[in-house]
Amino acid sequence: MTRTTSQKISIVGMHCASCATSVSKALRAVPGVADAHVNLATEQARVDFAEDPVDIAALVKAVESAGFEATAPLTDTAPALPSSDRAAVREAQGRLFFAWLFTLPIMLIMAGSWMFGSPWPSPLLHQLLMLVLAFPVVFIVGSETMAGAAAAAARSVPNMDVLIALGTLAAYLTGLLALFSSLTSFAGIAAMIMAFHMTGRYMEARAKGRASEAIRRLIELGAKTARVLVDGEEREVPIDQVVRGAVMVIRPGEKIPTDGRITEGSSVIDESMATGESIPVSKTIGDEVIGATVNQHGRLLVEATRVGAETFLAQVVRLVEDCQTSRVPVQLLADRVTAVFVPTALGLALATLGAWLLLPDMMGSAAAALADFVPWIGQDLGRVSMAVFAAVAVLVIACPCALGLATPTALMVGTGRAAENGVLFRSGAALQALVEADTIAFDKTGTLTEGKPVVVGLSPCGSHTEQDLLRWAASAESGSEHPLARAIMNAAEQNADSLPPLSELTAVTGRGIEATVEGSTVRVGSLRFLREQGVVTGPLDDLAAAAEDASHTVVAVARDDSPLGVIAINDPLASGSRAAVQALRKLGLSPVMLTGDNGRTAASIGDAVGIERVEANLLPEDKLDHIRRLQEAGHRVAMVGDGINDAPSLAQADVGVAIGTGTDVAIEAADITLVRGDLGAAVTAVRLARATLRSIRQNLFWAFFYNVVAIPLAMLGLLHPVIAELAMALSSLTVVGNALRLRRARI
Ligand code: ADP
Ligand code: MG
């Protein structure tokens, strides 16, 4: 997947999907902006830039001219909890209470009148009471809605507020007109619509809070203070005062304040909160530790290596937040519909009003037929009252509030849950691409295997000794980061030889390295690499074949064009690989192995994990080619590999999945990052991605369903406006509730 740079900004003042649409339209109109996506649930916009980042001020201005407030979030500090969440819930709660305080008496009076068969206490008093009680609900509780509607109308970009405002205002107006005419008063209905609307908004605010719980938990994981050594003395300081290089003291049972390296002591560390891996790992001097993980046994001195926004936890939080504000391709259609929804609804309401006024008999035929079955139909309203009744119901039922919540809530819950299980999705598009993938390609080393190779055999050729072979190889490899290099270095250390220093090094990815050691050119790599470099490898062929027969990786060594021998290296299969490959196959993904290693080793590993399609001896560009060919054959390819060596193939695949452990993993490298080092996390990723996308699809369906079914009913006068509002509130709840179910989905 290709990527662009982007910027997040916070938006204040959005109430509905159509607000979000107008903000994203405004942002997209700014020159240099490739795409903008607004998330109603997180109240954030993500702006993707075509080339160079656009001035934030220009973005803020665009949002403001659309009638909303914008702030660019601070990017250079550690993530902080959004304080607005709880405040929003409290505010919504206040409005809710106030609304029902007046609406309940209205309902009682209406019920009483219905029971007595005549307006209670008297026709005139009844009408006045309705007007007086409904006033605060419509105009005070609803003041924000009214103001939002006025602002939107002034910009002639109608939003959901406009629908509610028009509906309640029209209903309230009938109450005033009823005083002087035979019109029926709907003033009480206006209050009920607003009260139910506020109920829906309150429930939404609460549910949004719950949807973002996972990210809140992640942020709260961070330590608040650290104990650092200053002149040999321990001193407790707030976490933001810990600087890189500071030495922290961590007692058993304490949380590690920030990312660092152990300088003294050893312990067992529970990293489950960071990696999703439940088995604690033992660590000692020199090992990296992750901030927010828990030191279980020993006392540790840890030198801080990353602080603030650089820490692993901060990166994870940022990534999850980014993902939650990103667009999921499936919602494209919904976005298009939302953009025209409110104007269409206004048009339909107007048409309903006109049709009932002009052709009451035709419009009323359905109502007449059903009058005996549905209690609110057929109360003989006059022609005008009936027209208002139907038009108000259309305005109210057409609110696209559920539509705006459908995708973001599911994405928030799904990706939050994923993060807690060590799976980080970069974007909604990555999530969808993983769902759509039918082929999954694996790198071998470090993905299917443990990635901790060990030297198991030294086969020198000619008169060379094992010592010689290892010494030259190890000194050349001392400059390389390749897992095989580490294996050779480890073997050399066991022999406790002081290595000759190396002066020059060229690494050829997927082939090997060439180094200058004590004036000679030493080459270490595949047989093919040595051959390409002009080394006569004849004397090595038999030795190599023997090692390959034993399924070992073969590394050949040459000094100044003459071969020294081969080193056999074994990288055992990671314990969960076979089960994970099987599970992925059950999920409908067909596995392929792409490796730079020799064919025989590759085949034997393939055999052990259960992959038949094995492509060996591949250079990095060959891996790329293979993926491209699979794609040309119509396959959607997910590629799993490490984020560093396999970066090009991860980028070529439809979705790149980087696997790693803890801080090793380059979070920026791939579309999906598996923080937990084992392949089981890939299975979790697929399952969660599917569950999330399924939830999004269901949500979009339900959001549309209510509207599509109910609008015609409302037009025909079959839907009571209060029931319409109730249905709208319910549709939001259905959608959010469905998204929250993801918290318990089986993964
Ligand atoms: P994989 O596809 O299994 O991840 P790589 O593409 O990293 O493997 O490497 C492919 C082959 O190239 C290795 O099996 C090895 O023979 C050789 N090679 C690459 N880099 C090195 C190195 N630094 N030292 C020794 N051999 C290397
Ligand atoms: Mg590799």
Coordinates of N, CA and C and ligand atoms in Angstrom, one line a residue, residues 443 445 623 642 645-646, ligand 2:
D443 N 7.7 -14.4 4.8 CA 9.2 -14.4 4.8 C 9.5 -15.6 5.7
T445 N 12.8 -16.3 7.5 CA 13.6 -16.0 8.7 C 13.0 -15.0 9.6
K623 N 11.4 -11.3 -4.6 CA 10.2 -11.4 -3.7 C 9.2 -10.5 -4.2
D642 N 9.6 -9.1 8.3 CA 10.1 -8.2 9.3 C 10.1 -6.8 8.6
N645 N 14.2 -5.7 6.8 CA 14.7 -6.4 5.6 C 13.6 -6.5 4.5
D646 N 12.4 -6.7 4.9 CA 11.3 -7.0 4.0 C 10.5 -5.8 3.6
Ligands
MG2 MG 14.4 -11.9 6.3

